[in-house]
Amino acid sequence: HRILVRISKMIQTTRTAMRKPEVSATWVQRQRLEFIEFRLLWEGSVRRRHLMEHYAISIQQASLDFARYAELWPGNAVYDRQKKAYIPSPEFRPQLVGDDATTYLNQLLALTLELLPPETALLGRVPPSAAVRLPERHVSGSVLRHVLHAIREQFSLRIDYQSMSRDRDQEGSASRTVSPHALVHDGARWHMRAYCHTRMQFRDFALGRVLRVHRKVDGTVDPVEDKEWHNLVEVVLAPAPELTAAQKRAIELDYRMRDGAVVMKVREALLFYMQQRFGRRPSQLRQVIMVNEDELFPQES
């Protein structure tokens, strides 16, 4: 602690002007400063040893990083001699990492599902956790590389695609030319958003159903022409009317609703997926409804 105090004083005395410090750290140092703050926020304490072990740095570098954090946000952290660690002060306010629970829970979920190596996570003392592991929706690495290349370089692809709309008695897949321009996740699997030269319209193609990419095809379609992709619409969600008052309150808390509803900005191209999740269903299965479903899907009303 005394070393940190001396380093902090040395930095302050060498400053040529008295001004509010700016976060001018390198990207690497900024990551370490974020680590310090993340542990203060979610773990309640952080030591130099934690920083040294996570980033494989020397004790001198760790001391400089703690001193830099103290210089930028004085009083945000205090040294607890009993714990031999820095803890957040009563006036602590995070400056680099968000204090939204999603930040922590997303990392915890990735660790629980073994999608994130433990050594790369910012979490220290990981609480016991479990998650429902759904069957993997496989996507070929080769297919994804072709699609990414086509999006970056703006060319079309000739693919074999297994569509659910094909005759169920007909084996095989349809060959078609597509011009991909974006990737879409519907909450369960990945699609490519592309112009279909067979149907002559922009459509979504599940990446897992692309059986083969035959070749690159010259030419593409300007993504600007995908009006549904660029058009944002408002989806109004609210608790299902058949719920009790207590149940509605629980749903309002879950979805951060205000005045009994939440408004979400959604690409028009993704409305279908929103309807699948929140559209009309048997009343006993509903918790959340699309209040403006008839307005968004007038042909179905």
Short mmCIF file of C-alpha atoms in Angstrom, two decimals:
data_model
loop_
_atom_site.label_atom_id
_atom_site.label_comp_id
_atom_site.label_asym_id
_atom_site.label_seq_id
_atom_site.Cartn_x
_atom_site.Cartn_y
_atom_site.Cartn_z
CA HIS A 1 0.00 0.00 0.00
CA ARG A 2 2.86 2.39 0.89
CA ILE A 3 4.45 1.68 -2.50
CA LEU A 4 1.21 2.61 -4.23
CA VAL A 5 0.97 5.84 -2.26
CA ARG A 6 4.54 6.83 -3.20
CA ILE A 7 3.97 6.02 -6.89
CA SER A 8 0.75 8.03 -6.87
CA LYS A 9 2.54 11.03 -5.34
CA MET A 10 5.36 10.77 -7.89
CA ILE A 11 2.85 10.86 -10.73
CA GLN A 12 1.08 13.85 -9.26
CA THR A 13 4.27 15.89 -8.68
CA THR A 14 5.48 15.37 -12.25
CA ARG A 15 2.32 16.73 -13.81
CA THR A 16 2.92 20.03 -15.58
CA ALA A 17 -0.57 21.43 -15.09
CA MET A 18 -3.43 20.96 -12.73
CA ARG A 19 -6.34 19.59 -14.74
CA LYS A 20 -8.90 16.85 -14.59
CA PRO A 21 -7.19 13.64 -15.81
CA GLU A 22 -8.36 11.96 -18.96
CA VAL A 23 -8.47 8.23 -19.69
CA SER A 24 -5.55 8.19 -22.12
CA ALA A 25 -4.32 4.69 -21.32
CA THR A 26 -3.37 2.21 -23.99
CA TRP A 27 -5.95 -0.42 -24.91
CA VAL A 28 -4.07 -3.04 -22.87
CA GLN A 29 -3.87 -0.86 -19.77
CA ARG A 30 -7.51 0.11 -20.13
CA GLN A 31 -8.41 -3.57 -19.99
CA ARG A 32 -6.54 -3.87 -16.71
CA LEU A 33 -8.26 -0.76 -15.32
CA GLU A 34 -11.61 -2.26 -16.27
CA PHE A 35 -10.59 -5.47 -14.49
CA ILE A 36 -9.88 -3.51 -11.30
CA GLU A 37 -13.24 -1.79 -11.47
CA PHE A 38 -15.16 -4.95 -12.39
CA ARG A 39 -13.79 -6.74 -9.32
CA LEU A 40 -14.55 -3.75 -7.10
CA LEU A 41 -18.12 -3.62 -8.40
CA TRP A 42 -19.05 -7.32 -8.45
CA GLU A 43 -16.57 -9.00 -6.09
CA GLY A 44 -16.33 -6.24 -3.49
CA SER A 45 -12.53 -6.35 -3.39
CA VAL A 46 -9.45 -6.64 -5.59
CA ARG A 47 -5.75 -7.26 -4.94
CA ARG A 48 -2.62 -6.64 -6.97
CA ARG A 49 -2.16 -10.41 -7.07
CA HIS A 50 -5.44 -10.79 -8.96
CA LEU A 51 -4.26 -8.36 -11.63
CA MET A 52 -0.83 -10.01 -11.84
CA GLU A 53 -2.24 -13.51 -12.25
CA HIS A 54 -4.94 -12.58 -14.76
CA TYR A 55 -2.68 -10.59 -17.09
CA ALA A 56 0.69 -12.20 -16.29
CA ILE A 57 2.28 -8.87 -15.34
CA SER A 58 4.86 -7.86 -12.75
CA ILE A 59 4.11 -6.45 -9.33
CA GLN A 60 5.55 -3.13 -10.50
CA GLN A 61 3.13 -2.94 -13.42
CA ALA A 62 0.21 -3.92 -11.21
CA SER A 63 1.17 -1.16 -8.76
CA LEU A 64 1.27 1.36 -11.60
CA ASP A 65 -2.17 0.27 -12.77
CA PHE A 66 -3.68 0.69 -9.31
CA ALA A 67 -2.02 4.07 -9.00
CA ARG A 68 -3.39 5.09 -12.40
CA TYR A 69 -6.91 4.07 -11.36
CA ALA A 70 -6.55 6.06 -8.13
CA GLU A 71 -5.31 9.08 -10.10
CA LEU A 72 -8.20 8.98 -12.54
CA TRP A 73 -10.95 8.41 -9.98
CA PRO A 74 -9.65 9.39 -6.53
CA GLY A 75 -11.68 8.05 -3.64
CA ASN A 76 -13.43 5.37 -5.71
CA ALA A 77 -11.47 2.63 -3.94
CA VAL A 78 -9.95 2.46 -0.48
CA TYR A 79 -7.38 0.07 0.96
CA ASP A 80 -8.67 -2.26 3.67
CA ARG A 81 -5.73 -3.27 5.88
CA GLN A 82 -7.66 -6.13 7.46
CA LYS A 83 -8.59 -7.69 4.12
CA LYS A 84 -5.29 -6.60 2.55
CA ALA A 85 -7.26 -5.60 -0.51
CA TYR A 86 -8.86 -2.61 -2.16
CA ILE A 87 -12.59 -2.29 -1.62
CA PRO A 88 -15.16 0.14 -3.07
CA SER A 89 -15.63 3.28 -1.02
CA PRO A 90 -19.12 4.41 0.03
CA GLU A 91 -18.90 6.97 -2.79
CA PHE A 92 -17.85 4.36 -5.40
CA ARG A 93 -19.26 4.97 -8.87
CA PRO A 94 -18.19 2.75 -11.78
CA GLN A 95 -16.58 4.70 -14.60
CA LEU A 96 -15.41 2.02 -17.04
CA VAL A 97 -17.82 -0.88 -16.69
CA GLY A 98 -21.58 -0.79 -16.60
CA ASP A 99 -23.31 -1.63 -13.34
CA ASP A 100 -26.16 -3.39 -15.16
CA ALA A 101 -26.54 -6.99 -13.99
CA THR A 102 -26.48 -8.20 -17.60
CA THR A 103 -22.73 -7.57 -17.79
CA TYR A 104 -22.04 -9.99 -14.95
CA LEU A 105 -24.71 -12.55 -15.80
CA ASN A 106 -23.64 -12.85 -19.44
CA GLN A 107 -20.12 -13.77 -18.35
CA LEU A 108 -21.48 -16.19 -15.76
CA LEU A 109 -23.70 -17.84 -18.39
CA ALA A 110 -20.80 -18.16 -20.83
CA LEU A 111 -18.69 -19.78 -18.10
CA THR A 112 -21.51 -22.10 -17.06
CA LEU A 113 -22.06 -23.27 -20.64
CA GLU A 114 -18.28 -23.60 -21.11
CA LEU A 115 -18.33 -21.06 -23.93
CA LEU A 116 -15.75 -18.85 -22.21
CA PRO A 117 -12.39 -20.10 -20.89
CA PRO A 118 -12.18 -19.41 -17.14
CA GLU A 119 -8.83 -17.65 -17.51
CA THR A 120 -10.35 -15.01 -19.80
CA ALA A 121 -13.35 -14.17 -17.62
CA LEU A 122 -13.27 -11.17 -15.30
CA LEU A 123 -15.14 -13.07 -12.59
CA GLY A 124 -13.14 -14.09 -9.54
CA ARG A 125 -15.18 -16.12 -7.09
CA VAL A 126 -17.66 -17.78 -9.42
CA PRO A 127 -20.92 -18.63 -7.60
CA PRO A 128 -22.50 -22.07 -8.07
CA SER A 129 -24.57 -21.88 -11.25
CA ALA A 130 -26.41 -24.02 -13.77
CA ALA A 131 -28.03 -23.36 -17.14
CA VAL A 132 -30.33 -25.26 -19.48
CA ARG A 133 -28.17 -26.44 -22.36
CA LEU A 134 -30.21 -26.60 -25.55
CA PRO A 135 -29.27 -28.93 -28.42
CA GLU A 136 -26.54 -27.31 -30.48
CA ARG A 137 -27.67 -25.72 -33.76
CA HIS A 138 -24.71 -26.69 -35.90
CA VAL A 139 -23.21 -24.24 -38.39
CA SER A 140 -20.40 -25.32 -40.71
CA GLY A 141 -17.26 -23.26 -40.26
CA SER A 142 -16.63 -23.45 -44.00
CA VAL A 143 -20.12 -22.12 -44.76
CA LEU A 144 -19.70 -19.23 -42.30
CA ARG A 145 -16.33 -18.26 -43.80
CA HIS A 146 -17.86 -18.16 -47.30
CA VAL A 147 -20.78 -16.03 -46.07
CA LEU A 148 -18.53 -13.60 -44.19
CA HIS A 149 -16.30 -13.25 -47.25
CA ALA A 150 -19.34 -12.57 -49.45
CA ILE A 151 -20.62 -9.90 -47.03
CA ARG A 152 -17.23 -8.16 -46.83
CA GLU A 153 -16.43 -8.29 -50.54
CA GLN A 154 -20.04 -7.92 -51.74
CA PHE A 155 -20.48 -10.85 -54.08
CA SER A 156 -23.07 -13.62 -54.44
CA LEU A 157 -22.90 -17.33 -53.65
CA ARG A 158 -24.33 -20.42 -55.28
CA ILE A 159 -25.52 -22.69 -52.45
CA ASP A 160 -27.42 -25.91 -51.78
CA TYR A 161 -30.09 -25.15 -49.19
CA GLN A 162 -32.44 -27.46 -47.33
CA SER A 163 -35.67 -25.51 -46.90
CA MET A 164 -38.53 -26.48 -44.59
CA SER A 165 -40.96 -25.37 -47.30
CA ARG A 166 -39.86 -28.13 -49.67
CA ASP A 167 -42.17 -31.08 -50.27
CA ARG A 168 -41.63 -33.37 -47.28
CA ASP A 169 -41.51 -36.40 -49.59
CA GLN A 170 -38.87 -34.86 -51.82
CA GLU A 171 -35.31 -35.66 -50.86
CA GLY A 172 -32.37 -33.40 -51.41
CA SER A 173 -32.08 -29.64 -51.41
CA ALA A 174 -32.62 -26.70 -53.71
CA SER A 175 -29.73 -24.94 -55.39
CA ARG A 176 -30.01 -21.18 -55.49
CA THR A 177 -27.99 -17.99 -55.79
CA VAL A 178 -28.02 -15.62 -52.83
CA SER A 179 -26.43 -12.25 -52.08
CA PRO A 180 -25.82 -12.07 -48.31
CA HIS A 181 -25.39 -8.74 -46.55
CA ALA A 182 -25.94 -9.39 -42.81
CA LEU A 183 -26.19 -12.01 -40.07
CA VAL A 184 -29.29 -12.44 -37.91
CA HIS A 185 -29.83 -14.29 -34.63
CA ASP A 186 -33.46 -15.07 -33.85
CA GLY A 187 -32.82 -16.02 -30.23
CA ALA A 188 -32.12 -19.66 -31.02
CA ARG A 189 -30.04 -19.87 -34.21
CA TRP A 190 -28.10 -17.85 -36.78
CA HIS A 191 -29.34 -16.85 -40.23
CA MET A 192 -27.87 -14.92 -43.11
CA ARG A 193 -29.93 -12.07 -44.45
CA ALA A 194 -29.63 -12.27 -48.23
CA TYR A 195 -31.31 -11.51 -51.52
CA CYS A 196 -32.65 -14.71 -53.04
CA HIS A 197 -32.28 -14.58 -56.84
CA THR A 198 -34.80 -17.44 -57.16
CA ARG A 199 -37.62 -15.78 -55.19
CA MET A 200 -36.37 -12.30 -56.16
CA GLN A 201 -36.71 -10.96 -52.63
CA PHE A 202 -34.69 -10.54 -49.44
CA ARG A 203 -35.05 -13.54 -47.13
CA ASP A 204 -33.42 -15.20 -44.12
CA PHE A 205 -31.51 -18.45 -44.60
CA ALA A 206 -30.63 -20.59 -41.56
CA LEU A 207 -26.87 -21.09 -41.70
CA GLY A 208 -27.23 -24.66 -40.41
CA ARG A 209 -29.33 -25.58 -43.46
CA VAL A 210 -26.76 -24.44 -46.01
CA LEU A 211 -25.47 -27.83 -47.10
CA ARG A 212 -22.83 -26.65 -49.50
CA VAL A 213 -21.38 -23.50 -51.03
CA HIS A 214 -20.56 -24.20 -54.68
CA ARG A 215 -18.83 -21.08 -55.90
CA LYS A 216 -18.54 -17.35 -55.90
CA VAL A 217 -20.87 -15.56 -58.30
CA ASP A 218 -20.00 -12.13 -59.65
CA GLY A 219 -22.36 -9.34 -58.83
CA THR A 220 -24.58 -8.67 -55.85
CA VAL A 221 -27.63 -6.69 -54.76
CA ASP A 222 -27.24 -3.39 -52.92
CA PRO A 223 -28.20 -3.94 -49.24
CA VAL A 224 -29.83 -0.50 -49.29
CA GLU A 225 -32.63 -2.12 -51.29
CA ASP A 226 -33.52 -4.32 -48.32
CA LYS A 227 -36.14 -1.91 -47.01
CA GLU A 228 -37.36 -4.25 -44.25
CA TRP A 229 -33.83 -4.50 -42.87
CA HIS A 230 -33.34 -0.76 -42.61
CA ASN A 231 -36.86 0.10 -41.44
CA LEU A 232 -37.25 0.20 -37.65
CA VAL A 233 -40.69 -0.34 -36.12
CA GLU A 234 -41.96 -0.20 -32.56
CA VAL A 235 -43.15 -3.38 -30.87
CA VAL A 236 -45.24 -2.84 -27.73
CA LEU A 237 -45.08 -5.70 -25.21
CA ALA A 238 -47.33 -6.04 -22.17
CA PRO A 239 -48.40 -8.74 -19.69
CA ALA A 240 -51.11 -11.06 -21.01
CA PRO A 241 -54.53 -9.73 -19.95
CA GLU A 242 -55.60 -13.05 -18.40
CA LEU A 243 -52.86 -12.87 -15.74
CA THR A 244 -53.65 -11.83 -12.19
CA ALA A 245 -52.53 -8.44 -10.90
CA ALA A 246 -49.63 -10.05 -9.01
CA GLN A 247 -48.58 -12.04 -12.07
CA LYS A 248 -48.68 -8.91 -14.23
CA ARG A 249 -46.50 -7.10 -11.71
CA ALA A 250 -43.97 -9.95 -11.84
CA ILE A 251 -43.84 -9.74 -15.65
CA GLU A 252 -43.46 -5.96 -15.51
CA LEU A 253 -40.44 -6.37 -13.23
CA ASP A 254 -38.92 -9.09 -15.44
CA TYR A 255 -39.09 -6.96 -18.57
CA ARG A 256 -38.53 -3.53 -16.98
CA MET A 257 -41.94 -2.35 -18.11
CA ARG A 258 -43.18 1.12 -17.30
CA ASP A 259 -46.88 1.84 -16.98
CA GLY A 260 -47.56 -1.79 -17.82
CA ALA A 261 -45.68 -1.97 -21.14
CA VAL A 262 -42.29 -1.79 -22.82
CA VAL A 263 -41.61 -0.43 -26.31
CA MET A 264 -38.84 -2.04 -28.35
CA LYS A 265 -37.27 -0.80 -31.59
CA VAL A 266 -37.04 -3.76 -33.98
CA ARG A 267 -35.96 -4.14 -37.58
CA GLU A 268 -39.02 -4.88 -39.67
CA ALA A 269 -37.15 -7.90 -41.08
CA LEU A 270 -37.10 -9.43 -37.59
CA LEU A 271 -40.77 -8.96 -36.76
CA PHE A 272 -41.52 -12.56 -37.68
CA TYR A 273 -39.28 -13.81 -34.88
CA MET A 274 -40.86 -11.43 -32.39
CA GLN A 275 -44.27 -12.72 -33.40
CA GLN A 276 -43.13 -16.31 -32.95
CA ARG A 277 -42.18 -15.53 -29.36
CA PHE A 278 -44.84 -13.02 -28.30
CA GLY A 279 -47.65 -13.39 -30.84
CA ARG A 280 -51.04 -15.07 -30.45
CA ARG A 281 -50.89 -18.40 -28.67
CA PRO A 282 -53.24 -20.44 -26.48
CA SER A 283 -54.04 -18.22 -23.52
CA GLN A 284 -52.75 -20.71 -20.94
CA LEU A 285 -49.25 -20.43 -22.44
CA ARG A 286 -49.08 -16.66 -22.67
CA GLN A 287 -47.23 -14.37 -20.30
CA VAL A 288 -46.31 -11.50 -22.64
CA ILE A 289 -48.25 -10.30 -25.68
CA MET A 290 -47.61 -7.97 -28.63
CA VAL A 291 -50.12 -5.22 -27.97
CA ASN A 292 -49.84 -3.85 -31.52
CA GLU A 293 -49.73 -7.22 -33.31
CA ASP A 294 -52.77 -6.43 -35.48
CA GLU A 295 -51.17 -3.16 -36.55
CA LEU A 296 -47.87 -4.84 -37.44
CA PHE A 297 -49.49 -7.84 -39.16
CA PRO A 298 -52.73 -6.43 -40.65
CA GLN A 299 -53.09 -9.24 -43.18
CA GLU A 300 -53.56 -11.73 -40.32
CA SER A 301 -56.16 -9.76 -38.39
#
